[in-house]
Amino acid sequence: MKQILSFILVLGATSFAGVVYSQDSSKTGNTTDSKIRNIDGVAAVVNTGYVTRKEIDDRIIALQKQGVKLPDADNLRKLVLERLIIEKIQLQNAEQEGIVVTNKELEKIIGDIAAKNKLSYAEFKARIIATGMTFERYKQTLREDIILSRYRERAVEAKIKISDAEVDNFISERMRAMVGGGEQRSASPAKGGSEEIDVAQIFIPVDTGAGASIQAEAKKQAEALLRDAKGDVDFLQLGAAAAKANPKIKFQDLGYRSPDRLPQLFYEAIRNTGGGQVANAVVKSPAGYHVLKVLDRRVISAAPAQQAGSQESIPTTPQNIPITQTMSRHILLKNRAGLTDQDAERRLQGYRDQVRAKTADFAELAKKYSEDGSAPNGGNLGWMGPGDLVPEFEQAMNRLQIGEVSNPVKSEFGWHLIQVLERREAQLTVEKQREFARAAIRERKFEQAYQDWIRELRDTATVKILNAEDAANAALR
């Protein structure tokens, strides 16, 4: 169900935050610089290439058409310029590494996109032209998006290292959680035992190069969330609501970790915080602002087999784990401009009422209306185990009886209507456990690795912002 959102395709995977917006302060009167500065329409020189004002204008128009909430015109122009600079650097590097998309490959991709939209190639081309964009421009933009995606994946994945020890620890945490009912829990470790802390965070990402106003706004937002967290609210619900209201905000339960496996900043902030309590202050890291809560603290004895009253020992050797798998199907209405949450929810409620009244078949409705790759199969997702689906979907699915249809469910991909078809007991093999653990650890590490990579690209590139004031204010003229 993981897919690239349209917003990411237009803006790029980096947040608007992350601006290193600096002018060339040289006043030497260098002839070459003077000639470059006078090129009409050039906003920035990037290594051997450049970014034009028209590119900035086109990107802003694309964002406005999507209906996303945007900063004020002045800041928006600066932020889009910086985004385009980063993309230009990536495209230049990708070209040097030989990453290309051939014309034949591009035509096949366009054909696949058209087919998924139930259009012929000619009909799809006409739709693109009707938006005011030439088809050649669309193809060039799509080609660049694919190249950027492949380059980012190759470059960032190479930076993520996962050791066997990390995989072993991840699996051990899950096994302890399964038999954790007999473990001793306290606010501090006992003598001879080691402590593990379950920490959850609400994270507002901000690049280190972001301007003062962006930093201040993010901090203000984090402090407001901290005040709410200290009140009579459920932290998990608060985090989920914040992430739903603003997709840039991340909510994450880090799970049980020993102090040495927590970021040092986090551990210092919650060192003396008891289970069920929120950290006293917002934590500022190079990546942004963090609101932390200690969900639980527990002591793992150095000799668990000797614990008095221990009811079940923690397995010390790899073994298969029994799990419940569910076969379900769904109808998905994707997040997109022009479709409000209210409209999507209303449409799905109508489909649900038809299925419950037995005036329509779920599979036929999915084939006709679902905007997911599973639509041709009647929305059938096959057998899925714990962690295979996004949390909102999985939680709603797990509450359903066989044959039951859910109320509309919102996830990061859009709105879903879910029906459970069957359940079965299965074994999660040791190999599958390790495969799942590696994927989960990679997901945890990806965001930080991506931000580090972006900063590295920007720092090593030669960039000159030309006529910076004109570039920033052109939209206001």
CSV table of C-alpha atoms in Angstrom, one decimal:
chain,number,residue,atom,x,y,z
A,1,MET,CA,0.0,0.0,0.0
A,2,LYS,CA,3.0,2.2,0.2
A,3,GLN,CA,3.0,4.7,-2.7
A,4,ILE,CA,4.4,8.1,-3.8
A,5,LEU,CA,2.0,10.8,-3.0
A,6,SER,CA,1.3,13.4,-5.6
A,7,PHE,CA,2.5,16.2,-3.3
A,8,ILE,CA,5.9,14.5,-3.1
A,9,LEU,CA,6.1,14.2,-6.9
A,10,VAL,CA,5.6,17.9,-7.3
A,11,LEU,CA,7.6,19.3,-4.4
A,12,GLY,CA,10.1,16.6,-3.8
A,13,ALA,CA,10.7,14.4,-0.8
A,14,THR,CA,12.2,17.2,1.3
A,15,SER,CA,10.1,19.4,3.5
A,16,PHE,CA,9.7,23.1,2.7
A,17,ALA,CA,11.9,23.6,5.8
A,18,GLY,CA,15.6,23.2,5.1
A,19,VAL,CA,16.4,26.5,3.5
A,20,VAL,CA,20.0,27.7,3.2
A,21,TYR,CA,19.2,30.9,1.5
A,22,SER,CA,22.3,33.0,1.2
A,23,GLN,CA,23.5,35.6,-1.3
A,24,ASP,CA,26.9,35.9,-2.8
A,25,SER,CA,28.4,38.8,-0.8
A,26,SER,CA,31.3,39.3,-3.1
A,27,LYS,CA,31.7,42.8,-4.3
A,28,THR,CA,34.8,42.2,-6.4
A,29,GLY,CA,33.2,43.2,-9.7
A,30,ASN,CA,34.4,40.0,-11.3
A,31,THR,CA,33.5,40.2,-15.1
A,32,THR,CA,32.1,36.6,-15.3
A,33,ASP,CA,29.9,37.1,-12.2
A,34,SER,CA,28.6,40.4,-13.6
A,35,LYS,CA,27.6,38.7,-16.8
A,36,ILE,CA,25.9,35.9,-15.0
A,37,ARG,CA,24.0,38.3,-12.7
A,38,ASN,CA,22.6,40.2,-15.7
A,39,ILE,CA,21.1,37.1,-17.3
A,40,ASP,CA,17.4,37.8,-17.4
A,41,GLY,CA,15.3,35.2,-15.7
A,42,VAL,CA,18.1,33.3,-13.9
A,43,ALA,CA,17.5,33.0,-10.2
A,44,ALA,CA,20.5,30.8,-9.2
A,45,VAL,CA,23.5,29.2,-10.7
A,46,VAL,CA,24.0,25.6,-9.5
A,47,ASN,CA,27.3,24.1,-10.2
A,48,THR,CA,27.3,24.1,-14.1
A,49,GLY,CA,23.5,24.6,-14.4
A,50,TYR,CA,21.0,27.1,-13.3
A,51,VAL,CA,17.4,27.6,-11.9
A,52,THR,CA,15.2,30.1,-13.7
A,53,ARG,CA,12.4,32.3,-12.3
A,54,LYS,CA,10.0,30.6,-14.7
A,55,GLU,CA,10.8,27.2,-13.0
A,56,ILE,CA,9.9,28.8,-9.6
A,57,ASP,CA,6.7,30.2,-11.1
A,58,ASP,CA,5.7,26.9,-12.5
A,59,ARG,CA,6.3,25.0,-9.3
A,60,ILE,CA,4.3,27.5,-7.3
A,61,ILE,CA,1.4,27.3,-9.7
A,62,ALA,CA,1.5,23.4,-9.4
A,63,LEU,CA,1.4,23.6,-5.6
A,64,GLN,CA,-1.5,26.1,-5.7
A,65,LYS,CA,-3.5,23.8,-8.0
A,66,GLN,CA,-3.1,21.0,-5.5
A,67,GLY,CA,-4.8,23.1,-2.9
A,68,VAL,CA,-2.1,22.6,-0.2
A,69,LYS,CA,-1.6,25.1,2.5
A,70,LEU,CA,1.3,27.3,1.5
A,71,PRO,CA,3.5,29.9,3.3
A,72,ASP,CA,3.3,33.6,2.5
A,73,ALA,CA,4.4,34.6,-1.1
A,74,ASP,CA,7.8,35.9,0.0
A,75,ASN,CA,8.8,32.8,2.0
A,76,LEU,CA,7.2,30.5,-0.5
A,77,ARG,CA,9.3,31.8,-3.3
A,78,LYS,CA,12.5,31.4,-1.3
A,79,LEU,CA,11.6,27.9,-0.2
A,80,VAL,CA,10.7,26.7,-3.7
A,81,LEU,CA,13.9,28.2,-5.1
A,82,GLU,CA,15.9,26.2,-2.5
A,83,ARG,CA,13.9,23.0,-3.3
A,84,LEU,CA,14.7,23.5,-7.0
A,85,ILE,CA,18.4,24.0,-6.2
A,86,ILE,CA,18.5,20.7,-4.3
A,87,GLU,CA,16.7,18.9,-7.2
A,88,LYS,CA,19.2,20.4,-9.7
A,89,ILE,CA,22.1,19.1,-7.7
A,90,GLN,CA,20.5,15.7,-7.5
A,91,LEU,CA,19.8,15.6,-11.3
A,92,GLN,CA,23.4,16.6,-12.0
A,93,ASN,CA,24.8,13.9,-9.8
A,94,ALA,CA,22.4,11.3,-11.2
A,95,GLU,CA,23.6,12.1,-14.7
A,96,GLN,CA,27.2,11.7,-13.6
A,97,GLU,CA,26.3,8.2,-12.1
A,98,GLY,CA,24.6,7.2,-15.4
A,99,ILE,CA,21.0,7.0,-14.1
A,100,VAL,CA,18.8,7.5,-17.1
A,101,VAL,CA,15.2,6.8,-18.2
A,102,THR,CA,15.1,5.8,-21.9
A,103,ASN,CA,12.3,7.0,-24.2
A,104,LYS,CA,11.0,3.4,-24.5
A,105,GLU,CA,10.9,3.0,-20.7
A,106,LEU,CA,9.2,6.4,-20.3
A,107,GLU,CA,6.5,5.5,-22.8
A,108,LYS,CA,5.8,2.3,-21.0
A,109,ILE,CA,5.5,4.1,-17.7
A,110,ILE,CA,3.1,6.7,-19.2
A,111,GLY,CA,1.0,3.8,-20.7
A,112,ASP,CA,0.8,2.2,-17.2
A,113,ILE,CA,-0.3,5.4,-15.6
A,114,ALA,CA,-3.0,5.9,-18.3
A,115,ALA,CA,-4.2,2.3,-17.8
A,116,LYS,CA,-4.5,2.8,-14.0
A,117,ASN,CA,-6.6,5.8,-14.7
A,118,LYS,CA,-8.7,3.6,-17.1
A,119,LEU,CA,-7.7,5.8,-20.1
A,120,SER,CA,-6.1,5.1,-23.4
A,121,TYR,CA,-2.7,6.7,-24.1
A,122,ALA,CA,-4.4,9.3,-26.4
A,123,GLU,CA,-7.1,10.1,-23.8
A,124,PHE,CA,-4.4,10.5,-21.1
A,125,LYS,CA,-2.4,12.8,-23.4
A,126,ALA,CA,-5.5,14.9,-24.0
A,127,ARG,CA,-6.1,15.2,-20.3
A,128,ILE,CA,-2.6,16.5,-19.7
A,129,ILE,CA,-2.8,19.0,-22.5
A,130,ALA,CA,-6.2,20.2,-21.1
A,131,THR,CA,-4.5,21.2,-17.9
A,132,GLY,CA,-2.4,23.8,-19.8
A,133,MET,CA,0.8,21.8,-19.8
A,134,THR,CA,2.4,20.6,-23.1
A,135,PHE,CA,2.8,16.8,-23.3
A,136,GLU,CA,6.5,17.2,-23.9
A,137,ARG,CA,6.8,19.2,-20.7
A,138,TYR,CA,4.9,16.5,-18.8
A,139,LYS,CA,7.1,13.8,-20.1
A,140,GLN,CA,10.3,15.8,-19.2
A,141,THR,CA,8.9,16.4,-15.7
A,142,LEU,CA,8.0,12.7,-15.2
A,143,ARG,CA,11.4,11.6,-16.5
A,144,GLU,CA,13.1,13.9,-13.9
A,145,ASP,CA,10.8,12.7,-11.1
A,146,ILE,CA,11.7,9.1,-11.9
A,147,ILE,CA,15.5,9.8,-12.1
A,148,LEU,CA,15.3,11.7,-8.8
A,149,SER,CA,13.5,8.9,-7.1
A,150,ARG,CA,16.0,6.3,-8.3
A,151,TYR,CA,18.9,8.4,-7.3
A,152,ARG,CA,17.6,9.2,-3.9
A,153,GLU,CA,16.8,5.5,-3.2
A,154,ARG,CA,20.3,4.4,-4.3
A,155,ALA,CA,22.1,7.1,-2.4
A,156,VAL,CA,20.2,7.0,0.8
A,157,GLU,CA,19.9,3.2,1.0
A,158,ALA,CA,23.7,3.0,0.7
A,159,LYS,CA,24.0,5.1,3.9
A,160,ILE,CA,21.7,2.9,6.0
A,161,LYS,CA,23.7,0.2,7.8
A,162,ILE,CA,21.8,-2.4,9.8
A,163,SER,CA,23.9,-4.8,11.9
A,164,ASP,CA,22.8,-8.4,12.8
A,165,ALA,CA,23.0,-7.2,16.5
A,166,GLU,CA,20.3,-4.5,15.8
A,167,VAL,CA,18.1,-7.1,14.1
A,168,ASP,CA,18.6,-9.5,17.1
A,169,ASN,CA,17.7,-6.7,19.6
A,170,PHE,CA,14.6,-5.7,17.6
A,171,ILE,CA,13.3,-9.3,17.6
A,172,SER,CA,14.2,-9.7,21.3
A,173,GLU,CA,12.1,-6.5,22.1
A,174,ARG,CA,9.1,-8.0,20.4
A,175,MET,CA,9.5,-11.4,22.1
A,176,ARG,CA,9.8,-9.7,25.5
A,177,ALA,CA,6.7,-7.7,24.8
A,178,MET,CA,4.8,-10.9,24.1
A,179,VAL,CA,5.8,-12.4,27.5
A,180,GLY,CA,6.3,-9.2,29.4
A,181,GLY,CA,3.4,-9.7,31.8
A,182,GLY,CA,5.7,-11.2,34.5
A,183,GLU,CA,8.5,-8.6,34.2
A,184,GLN,CA,9.2,-6.2,37.0
A,185,ARG,CA,8.5,-2.5,36.1
A,186,SER,CA,9.7,0.5,38.0
A,187,ALA,CA,10.9,4.1,37.5
A,188,SER,CA,14.6,3.2,37.9
A,189,PRO,CA,16.7,0.1,37.4
A,190,ALA,CA,17.3,-2.3,40.3
A,191,LYS,CA,20.7,-3.4,41.3
A,192,GLY,CA,21.9,-6.2,39.0
A,193,GLY,CA,19.3,-5.3,36.4
A,194,SER,CA,19.2,-3.3,33.2
A,195,GLU,CA,16.6,-0.7,32.4
A,196,GLU,CA,14.5,-0.3,29.3
A,197,ILE,CA,12.4,2.7,28.5
A,198,ASP,CA,9.4,2.9,26.2
A,199,VAL,CA,9.4,6.4,24.7
A,200,ALA,CA,6.9,8.0,22.2
A,201,GLN,CA,7.5,11.2,20.4
A,202,ILE,CA,5.7,13.8,18.4
A,203,PHE,CA,8.3,15.1,16.0
A,204,ILE,CA,8.1,18.4,14.0
A,205,PRO,CA,10.9,18.3,11.4
A,206,VAL,CA,12.9,21.4,10.6
A,207,ASP,CA,16.2,21.5,8.7
A,208,THR,CA,19.2,23.2,10.4
A,209,GLY,CA,19.4,25.8,7.6
A,210,ALA,CA,15.8,26.9,8.0
A,211,GLY,CA,15.2,30.6,8.7
A,212,ALA,CA,14.5,32.0,12.1
A,213,SER,CA,10.7,32.4,11.4
A,214,ILE,CA,10.4,28.8,10.4
A,215,GLN,CA,12.3,27.6,13.5
A,216,ALA,CA,10.2,29.8,15.7
A,217,GLU,CA,6.9,28.6,14.3
A,218,ALA,CA,8.0,24.9,14.7
A,219,LYS,CA,9.1,25.5,18.3
A,220,LYS,CA,5.8,27.3,19.0
A,221,GLN,CA,3.9,24.4,17.6
A,222,ALA,CA,5.9,21.9,19.6
A,223,GLU,CA,5.4,23.8,22.8
A,224,ALA,CA,1.6,24.0,22.2
A,225,LEU,CA,1.6,20.2,21.8
A,226,LEU,CA,3.7,19.8,25.0
A,227,ARG,CA,1.1,21.8,26.9
A,228,ASP,CA,-1.7,19.7,25.5
A,229,ALA,CA,0.3,16.5,26.4
A,230,LYS,CA,0.6,17.6,30.0
A,231,GLY,CA,-3.2,18.0,30.3
A,232,ASP,CA,-5.8,15.3,30.6
A,233,VAL,CA,-5.3,13.8,27.1
A,234,ASP,CA,-4.2,10.5,25.6
A,235,PHE,CA,-0.7,11.1,24.2
A,236,LEU,CA,-1.2,8.5,21.5
A,237,GLN,CA,-4.4,10.1,20.3
A,238,LEU,CA,-2.8,13.6,20.5
A,239,GLY,CA,0.1,12.4,18.3
A,240,ALA,CA,-2.2,10.7,15.8
A,241,ALA,CA,-4.4,13.8,15.6
A,242,ALA,CA,-1.3,16.1,15.1
A,243,ALA,CA,0.0,13.9,12.3
A,244,LYS,CA,-3.4,13.8,10.6
A,245,ALA,CA,-3.7,17.6,10.7
A,246,ASN,CA,-0.2,18.1,9.4
A,247,PRO,CA,1.4,15.3,7.4
A,248,LYS,CA,4.9,16.7,8.0
A,249,ILE,CA,4.5,16.0,11.8
A,250,LYS,CA,5.6,12.5,12.7
A,251,PHE,CA,4.2,10.4,15.6
A,252,GLN,CA,6.2,7.4,16.7
A,253,ASP,CA,6.4,4.9,19.5
A,254,LEU,CA,10.1,4.0,19.7
A,255,GLY,CA,9.3,0.8,21.7
A,256,TYR,CA,11.4,-0.5,24.6
A,257,ARG,CA,15.0,0.6,24.4
A,258,SER,CA,18.0,0.5,26.7
A,259,PRO,CA,19.4,4.0,27.5
A,260,ASP,CA,22.4,3.4,25.1
A,261,ARG,CA,20.0,2.8,22.3
A,262,LEU,CA,18.1,6.0,22.8
A,263,PRO,CA,19.4,9.3,21.2
A,264,GLN,CA,21.5,11.0,23.9
A,265,LEU,CA,19.3,14.1,23.8
A,266,PHE,CA,16.2,12.0,24.4
A,267,TYR,CA,17.7,10.1,27.3
A,268,GLU,CA,18.9,13.3,29.0
A,269,ALA,CA,15.4,14.8,28.7
A,270,ILE,CA,13.6,11.8,30.2
A,271,ARG,CA,16.3,10.5,32.6
A,272,ASN,CA,14.3,11.3,35.6
A,273,THR,CA,10.8,11.1,34.0
A,274,GLY,CA,8.6,8.3,35.4
A,275,GLY,CA,6.4,6.0,33.3
A,276,GLY,CA,3.3,7.8,32.1
A,277,GLN,CA,4.9,11.2,32.3
A,278,VAL,CA,5.8,13.8,29.7
A,279,ALA,CA,9.2,15.3,29.4
A,280,ASN,CA,9.4,18.8,31.1
A,281,ALA,CA,10.5,20.6,27.9
A,282,VAL,CA,10.6,20.3,24.2
A,283,VAL,CA,13.8,18.7,22.9
A,284,LYS,CA,15.6,20.5,20.1
A,285,SER,CA,17.7,18.3,17.8
A,286,PRO,CA,19.4,19.0,14.5
A,287,ALA,CA,16.4,17.4,12.8
A,288,GLY,CA,13.7,19.5,14.5
A,289,TYR,CA,11.6,19.6,17.7
A,290,HIS,CA,10.5,16.6,19.7
A,291,VAL,CA,7.7,16.3,22.4
A,292,LEU,CA,8.5,13.1,24.4
A,293,LYS,CA,6.5,10.9,26.7
A,294,VAL,CA,7.7,7.9,28.7
A,295,LEU,CA,5.0,5.3,28.2
A,296,ASP,CA,6.7,2.8,30.5
A,297,ARG,CA,10.0,2.0,32.3
A,298,ARG,CA,11.0,-1.6,33.2
A,299,VAL,CA,13.8,-3.5,34.6
A,300,ILE,CA,15.1,-6.6,32.9
A,301,SER,CA,16.8,-8.8,35.5
A,302,ALA,CA,20.4,-10.0,34.8
A,303,ALA,CA,19.1,-13.5,35.6
A,304,PRO,CA,15.4,-13.8,34.6
A,305,ALA,CA,15.2,-17.5,35.3
A,306,GLN,CA,15.9,-16.8,39.0
A,307,GLN,CA,13.2,-14.2,39.5
A,308,ALA,CA,10.8,-15.1,42.2
A,309,GLY,CA,7.3,-15.5,40.7
A,310,SER,CA,8.5,-15.5,37.2
A,311,GLN,CA,5.8,-17.2,35.2
A,312,GLU,CA,7.4,-17.5,31.8
A,313,SER,CA,11.0,-17.2,30.7
A,314,ILE,CA,11.9,-15.1,27.6
A,315,PRO,CA,13.1,-17.3,24.8
A,316,THR,CA,16.8,-17.0,24.2
A,317,THR,CA,17.0,-18.8,20.9
A,318,PRO,CA,15.2,-17.9,17.6
A,319,GLN,CA,11.9,-19.6,17.1
A,320,ASN,CA,8.8,-19.4,15.0
A,321,ILE,CA,6.1,-17.1,16.4
A,322,PRO,CA,2.3,-17.8,16.0
A,323,ILE,CA,0.5,-15.0,14.4
A,324,THR,CA,-3.0,-14.3,13.1
A,325,GLN,CA,-3.3,-13.4,9.4
A,326,THR,CA,-6.3,-11.6,7.9
A,327,MET,CA,-7.6,-11.6,4.3
A,328,SER,CA,-9.5,-8.4,3.7
A,329,ARG,CA,-10.6,-6.2,0.8
A,330,HIS,CA,-11.1,-2.4,0.6
A,331,ILE,CA,-12.3,0.5,-1.5
A,332,LEU,CA,-9.8,3.4,-1.5
A,333,LEU,CA,-10.5,7.0,-2.3
A,334,LYS,CA,-7.1,8.7,-2.5
A,335,ASN,CA,-6.2,12.1,-1.0
A,336,ARG,CA,-6.3,14.6,-3.9
A,337,ALA,CA,-7.2,18.1,-4.7
A,338,GLY,CA,-10.9,18.6,-5.2
A,339,LEU,CA,-11.9,15.7,-2.9
A,340,THR,CA,-12.6,16.8,0.6
A,341,ASP,CA,-12.6,14.5,3.6
A,342,GLN,CA,-16.3,15.1,4.0
A,343,ASP,CA,-17.0,14.1,0.3
A,344,ALA,CA,-14.8,10.9,0.5
A,345,GLU,CA,-16.4,9.8,3.8
A,346,ARG,CA,-19.9,10.5,2.4
A,347,ARG,CA,-19.2,8.4,-0.7
A,348,LEU,CA,-17.8,5.5,1.3
A,349,GLN,CA,-20.8,5.6,3.7
A,350,GLY,CA,-23.0,5.3,0.7
A,351,TYR,CA,-21.1,2.2,-0.6
A,352,ARG,CA,-21.2,0.7,3.0
A,353,ASP,CA,-25.0,1.2,3.2
A,354,GLN,CA,-25.5,-0.5,-0.2
A,355,VAL,CA,-23.3,-3.6,0.9
A,356,ARG,CA,-25.1,-3.9,4.2
A,357,ALA,CA,-28.5,-3.6,2.5
A,358,LYS,CA,-27.3,-6.3,0.0
A,359,THR,CA,-28.2,-4.1,-2.9
A,360,ALA,CA,-24.6,-4.0,-4.1
A,361,ASP,CA,-21.6,-6.4,-4.0
A,362,PHE,CA,-18.4,-5.1,-2.3
A,363,ALA,CA,-16.1,-6.6,-4.9
A,364,GLU,CA,-18.0,-5.0,-7.8
A,365,LEU,CA,-18.0,-1.6,-6.0
A,366,ALA,CA,-14.2,-1.9,-5.5
A,367,LYS,CA,-13.7,-2.8,-9.2
A,368,LYS,CA,-15.7,0.3,-10.2
A,369,TYR,CA,-14.7,2.9,-7.7
A,370,SER,CA,-11.5,2.0,-5.8
A,371,GLU,CA,-8.4,4.0,-6.6
A,372,ASP,CA,-6.0,1.3,-5.6
A,373,GLY,CA,-4.0,-1.3,-7.6
A,374,SER,CA,-6.2,-4.0,-5.9
A,375,ALA,CA,-9.3,-2.7,-7.7
A,376,PRO,CA,-9.2,-5.3,-10.6
A,377,ASN,CA,-9.3,-8.1,-7.9
A,378,GLY,CA,-12.3,-6.6,-6.2
A,379,GLY,CA,-10.1,-4.8,-3.6
A,380,ASN,CA,-8.7,-8.0,-2.3
A,381,LEU,CA,-5.4,-7.4,-0.5
A,382,GLY,CA,-4.5,-11.1,0.2
A,383,TRP,CA,-3.3,-12.5,3.5
A,384,MET,CA,-1.8,-9.8,5.7
A,385,GLY,CA,-0.1,-10.2,9.1
A,386,PRO,CA,0.7,-7.7,11.9
A,387,GLY,CA,2.6,-4.7,10.6
A,388,ASP,CA,1.9,-5.3,6.9
A,389,LEU,CA,-0.6,-2.5,6.7
A,390,VAL,CA,-0.7,1.1,7.9
A,391,PRO,CA,-1.7,1.3,11.6
A,392,GLU,CA,-5.1,3.0,11.0
A,393,PHE,CA,-6.1,0.4,8.5
A,394,GLU,CA,-4.8,-2.5,10.6
A,395,GLN,CA,-6.5,-1.4,13.8
A,396,ALA,CA,-9.9,-0.9,12.1
A,397,MET,CA,-9.5,-4.3,10.3
A,398,ASN,CA,-8.7,-6.1,13.5
A,399,ARG,CA,-11.9,-4.9,15.1
A,400,LEU,CA,-14.1,-6.4,12.4
A,401,GLN,CA,-15.8,-9.8,12.4
A,402,ILE,CA,-15.6,-12.0,9.3
A,403,GLY,CA,-17.9,-10.5,6.6
A,404,GLU,CA,-18.3,-7.3,8.5
A,405,VAL,CA,-17.9,-3.9,6.7
A,406,SER,CA,-16.2,-1.0,8.5
A,407,ASN,CA,-17.1,2.6,8.7
A,408,PRO,CA,-14.9,4.9,6.5
A,409,VAL,CA,-11.3,4.9,7.8
A,410,LYS,CA,-8.7,7.6,7.1
A,411,SER,CA,-5.1,6.8,6.6
A,412,GLU,CA,-2.1,8.6,5.0
A,413,PHE,CA,-3.2,7.3,1.6
A,414,GLY,CA,-6.8,8.5,1.8
A,415,TRP,CA,-10.2,7.0,2.9
A,416,HIS,CA,-10.8,3.2,3.0
A,417,LEU,CA,-13.9,1.0,3.3
A,418,ILE,CA,-12.8,-2.4,4.7
A,419,GLN,CA,-14.4,-5.8,4.7
A,420,VAL,CA,-12.8,-8.9,6.4
A,421,LEU,CA,-13.1,-12.1,4.4
A,422,GLU,CA,-11.2,-14.7,6.4
A,423,ARG,CA,-8.7,-15.2,9.2
A,424,ARG,CA,-6.2,-17.9,9.9
A,425,GLU,CA,-3.4,-18.8,12.3
A,426,ALA,CA,0.1,-19.0,10.8
A,427,GLN,CA,3.7,-19.1,11.9
A,428,LEU,CA,6.0,-16.2,11.5
A,429,THR,CA,9.3,-17.9,10.7
A,430,VAL,CA,12.7,-16.8,12.0
A,431,GLU,CA,13.6,-15.8,8.4
A,432,LYS,CA,10.5,-13.6,8.1
A,433,GLN,CA,11.0,-12.1,11.5
A,434,ARG,CA,14.5,-11.0,10.5
A,435,GLU,CA,13.2,-9.7,7.2
A,436,PHE,CA,10.5,-7.7,9.0
A,437,ALA,CA,13.0,-6.4,11.6
A,438,ARG,CA,15.3,-5.1,8.9
A,439,ALA,CA,12.5,-3.3,7.1
A,440,ALA,CA,11.3,-1.7,10.4
A,441,ILE,CA,14.8,-0.6,11.4
A,442,ARG,CA,15.4,0.7,7.9
A,443,GLU,CA,12.2,2.8,8.1
A,444,ARG,CA,13.3,4.2,11.4
A,445,LYS,CA,16.7,5.2,10.0
A,446,PHE,CA,15.6,6.4,6.6
A,447,GLU,CA,14.4,9.9,7.5
A,448,GLN,CA,17.5,10.9,9.4
A,449,ALA,CA,19.8,9.4,6.7
A,450,TYR,CA,17.8,11.3,4.0
A,451,GLN,CA,18.1,14.7,5.9
A,452,ASP,CA,21.9,14.1,6.4
A,453,TRP,CA,22.3,13.3,2.7
A,454,ILE,CA,20.4,16.5,1.6
A,455,ARG,CA,22.6,18.6,3.9
A,456,GLU,CA,25.7,16.9,2.5
A,457,LEU,CA,24.6,17.6,-1.1
A,458,ARG,CA,23.9,21.2,-0.4
A,459,ASP,CA,27.1,21.8,1.5
A,460,THR,CA,29.3,20.4,-1.3
A,461,ALA,CA,27.6,22.1,-4.2
A,462,THR,CA,28.7,25.5,-5.7
A,463,VAL,CA,25.6,27.7,-5.6
A,464,LYS,CA,25.2,31.4,-6.3
A,465,ILE,CA,21.8,33.1,-5.7
A,466,LEU,CA,21.5,35.8,-8.3
A,467,ASN,CA,19.3,38.9,-7.8
A,468,ALA,CA,18.0,37.2,-4.7
A,469,GLU,CA,15.7,40.1,-3.7
A,470,ASP,CA,14.2,40.2,-7.2
A,471,ALA,CA,13.8,36.4,-7.2
A,472,ALA,CA,12.0,36.5,-3.9
A,473,ASN,CA,9.7,39.4,-4.7
A,474,ALA,CA,8.9,38.7,-8.4
A,475,ALA,CA,5.5,37.3,-7.4
A,476,LEU,CA,4.6,40.5,-5.7
A,477,ARG,CA,5.0,42.7,-8.7
